[in-house]
PDB file of C-alpha atoms in Angstrom:
ATOM      1  CA  UNK F  69     -10.207 -10.474   7.871  1.00 41.00           C
ATOM      2  CA  UNK F  70     -10.199 -10.667   4.057  1.00 42.00           C
ATOM      3  CA  UNK F  71      -7.851  -7.830   3.080  1.00 41.00           C
ATOM      4  CA  UNK F  72      -5.513  -8.261   6.059  1.00 44.00           C
ATOM      5  CA  UNK F  73      -5.322 -12.005   5.381  1.00 43.00           C
ATOM      6  CA  UNK F  74      -4.373 -11.322   1.753  1.00 45.00           C
ATOM      7  CA  UNK F  75      -1.610  -8.926   2.842  1.00 46.00           C
ATOM      8  CA  UNK F  76      -0.137 -11.475   5.236  1.00 46.00           C
ATOM      9  CA  UNK F  77      -0.426 -14.287   2.720  1.00 48.00           C
ATOM     10  CA  UNK F  78       1.099 -12.114   0.024  1.00 48.00           C
ATOM     11  CA  UNK F  79       4.308 -11.701   2.030  1.00 58.00           C
ATOM     12  CA  UNK F  80       5.015 -15.452   1.783  1.00 89.00           C
ATOM     13  CA  UNK F  81       5.624 -14.988  -1.942  1.00 94.00           C
ATOM     14  CA  UNK F  82       8.522 -12.564  -1.438  1.00 96.00           C
ATOM     15  CA  UNK F  83      12.039 -13.631  -0.500  1.00 97.00           C
ATOM     16  CA  UNK F  84      14.986 -11.565   0.653  1.00 97.00           C
ATOM     17  CA  UNK F  85      18.331 -12.732  -0.714  1.00 97.00           C
ATOM     18  CA  UNK F  86      21.442 -11.713   1.210  1.00 97.00           C
ATOM     19  CA  UNK F  87      25.196 -12.146   0.918  1.00 95.00           C
ATOM     20  CA  UNK F  88      25.152 -11.256  -2.791  1.00 94.00           C
ATOM     21  CA  UNK F  89      28.392 -10.119  -4.385  1.00 91.00           C
ATOM     22  CA  UNK F  90      28.670  -6.398  -4.962  1.00 89.00           C
ATOM     23  CA  UNK F  91      28.673  -7.060  -8.717  1.00 87.00           C
ATOM     24  CA  UNK F  92      25.341  -8.888  -8.675  1.00 89.00           C
ATOM     25  CA  UNK F  93      22.649  -7.043 -10.589  1.00 90.00           C
ATOM     26  CA  UNK F  94      18.983  -7.749 -11.336  1.00 95.00           C
ATOM     27  CA  UNK F  95      19.358  -9.731 -14.596  1.00 95.00           C
ATOM     28  CA  UNK F  96      21.789 -12.120 -12.857  1.00 91.00           C
ATOM     29  CA  UNK F  97      19.459 -12.624  -9.897  1.00 94.00           C
ATOM     30  CA  UNK F  98      16.473 -13.045 -12.225  1.00 96.00           C
ATOM     31  CA  UNK F  99      18.264 -15.704 -14.295  1.00 95.00           C
ATOM     32  CA  UNK F 100      19.053 -17.713 -11.172  1.00 94.00           C
ATOM     33  CA  UNK F 101      15.630 -17.498  -9.524  1.00 97.00           C
ATOM     34  CA  UNK F 102      13.276 -17.719 -12.496  1.00 96.00           C
ATOM     35  CA  UNK F 103      14.352 -21.352 -12.878  1.00 95.00           C
ATOM     36  CA  UNK F 104      12.339 -22.036  -9.712  1.00 96.00           C
ATOM     37  CA  UNK F 105       9.045 -20.402 -10.644  1.00 96.00           C
ATOM     38  CA  UNK F 106       7.275 -17.485 -12.265  1.00 97.00           C
ATOM     39  CA  UNK F 107       8.479 -14.136 -10.934  1.00 97.00           C
ATOM     40  CA  UNK F 108       6.635 -10.881 -10.374  1.00 97.00           C
ATOM     41  CA  UNK F 109       9.693  -8.751  -9.616  1.00 97.00           C
ATOM     42  CA  UNK F 110      13.412  -8.940  -8.869  1.00 98.00           C
ATOM     43  CA  UNK F 111      15.101  -6.031  -7.127  1.00 97.00           C
ATOM     44  CA  UNK F 112      18.759  -5.687  -6.099  1.00 97.00           C
ATOM     45  CA  UNK F 113      19.286  -2.872  -3.609  1.00 97.00           C
ATOM     46  CA  UNK F 114      22.087  -0.612  -4.829  1.00 95.00           C
ATOM     47  CA  UNK F 115      24.108   2.274  -3.453  1.00 92.00           C
ATOM     48  CA  UNK F 116      22.813   5.561  -4.863  1.00 92.00           C
ATOM     49  CA  UNK F 117      26.266   6.996  -5.579  1.00 94.00           C
ATOM     50  CA  UNK F 118      28.254   4.031  -6.872  1.00 91.00           C
ATOM     51  CA  UNK F 119      25.407   1.996  -8.357  1.00 90.00           C
ATOM     52  CA  UNK F 120      26.935  -1.170  -6.852  1.00 90.00           C
ATOM     53  CA  UNK F 121      24.850  -3.761  -5.065  1.00 92.00           C
ATOM     54  CA  UNK F 122      24.576  -3.391  -1.299  1.00 95.00           C
ATOM     55  CA  UNK F 123      24.688  -7.184  -1.062  1.00 95.00           C
ATOM     56  CA  UNK F 124      20.993  -7.983  -0.851  1.00 97.00           C
ATOM     57  CA  UNK F 125      17.834  -7.970  -2.893  1.00 97.00           C
ATOM     58  CA  UNK F 126      14.271  -9.222  -3.161  1.00 98.00           C
ATOM     59  CA  UNK F 127      12.666 -11.870  -5.340  1.00 98.00           C
ATOM     60  CA  UNK F 128       8.875 -11.820  -5.571  1.00 97.00           C
ATOM     61  CA  UNK F 129       7.192 -14.981  -6.868  1.00 97.00           C
ATOM     62  CA  UNK F 130       3.688 -15.408  -8.255  1.00 97.00           C
ATOM     63  CA  UNK F 131       2.990 -18.364  -5.961  1.00 95.00           C
ATOM     64  CA  UNK F 132       3.739 -19.146  -2.350  1.00 94.00           C
ATOM     65  CA  UNK F 133       4.662 -22.702  -3.367  1.00 96.00           C
ATOM     66  CA  UNK F 134       7.413 -21.461  -5.701  1.00 96.00           C
ATOM     67  CA  UNK F 135       8.809 -19.173  -3.015  1.00 97.00           C
ATOM     68  CA  UNK F 136       8.797 -21.933  -0.389  1.00 95.00           C
ATOM     69  CA  UNK F 137      10.441 -24.432  -2.744  1.00 96.00           C
ATOM     70  CA  UNK F 138      13.047 -21.871  -3.802  1.00 96.00           C
ATOM     71  CA  UNK F 139      13.882 -20.960  -0.220  1.00 96.00           C
ATOM     72  CA  UNK F 140      14.577 -24.622   0.562  1.00 96.00           C
ATOM     73  CA  UNK F 141      16.629 -25.185  -2.602  1.00 95.00           C
ATOM     74  CA  UNK F 142      18.613 -21.934  -2.815  1.00 95.00           C
ATOM     75  CA  UNK F 143      19.514 -21.083   0.797  1.00 94.00           C
ATOM     76  CA  UNK F 144      23.289 -21.534   1.113  1.00 93.00           C
ATOM     77  CA  UNK F 145      23.894 -22.023  -2.625  1.00 93.00           C
ATOM     78  CA  UNK F 146      26.691 -20.344  -4.610  1.00 89.00           C
ATOM     79  CA  UNK F 147      25.060 -18.730  -7.672  1.00 85.00           C
ATOM     80  CA  UNK F 148      27.565 -15.891  -7.962  1.00 77.00           C
ATOM     81  CA  UNK F 149      30.512 -17.241  -5.995  1.00 80.00           C
ATOM     82  CA  UNK F 150      29.171 -16.655  -2.462  1.00 87.00           C
ATOM     83  CA  UNK F 151      26.900 -18.622  -0.150  1.00 94.00           C
ATOM     84  CA  UNK F 152      23.653 -16.674  -0.375  1.00 95.00           C
ATOM     85  CA  UNK F 153      21.116 -16.421   2.433  1.00 96.00           C
ATOM     86  CA  UNK F 154      17.458 -16.768   1.433  1.00 97.00           C
ATOM     87  CA  UNK F 155      14.579 -15.987   3.789  1.00 96.00           C
ATOM     88  CA  UNK F 156      10.973 -14.831   3.617  1.00 96.00           C
ATOM     89  CA  UNK F 157      10.898 -11.050   3.269  1.00 94.00           C
ATOM     90  CA  UNK F 158       8.159 -10.237   5.786  1.00 80.00           C
ATOM     91  CA  UNK F 159       7.110 -13.491   7.366  1.00 64.00           C
ATOM     92  CA  UNK F 160       6.261 -13.123  11.045  1.00 56.00           C
TER      93      UNK F 160
END
């Protein structure tokens, strides 16, 4: 149970952020989300050819509490001119 439990619990620290503008890049996303807690990683998924954002990314927090609080506070907000969608990345 130990390792599997840690893997499941770990996924509650990672959020997927959708509906980003195509100009959103990692420093912008980091600036917005680091105000809500300590981050492990911020990743914007980009097109390989153009380098532009595909409109979504991931924000990985150190603590589950920060991720949960951020999800509640940021879902539907307009950090870059669009209503973003924030959800847990792998919560089942």
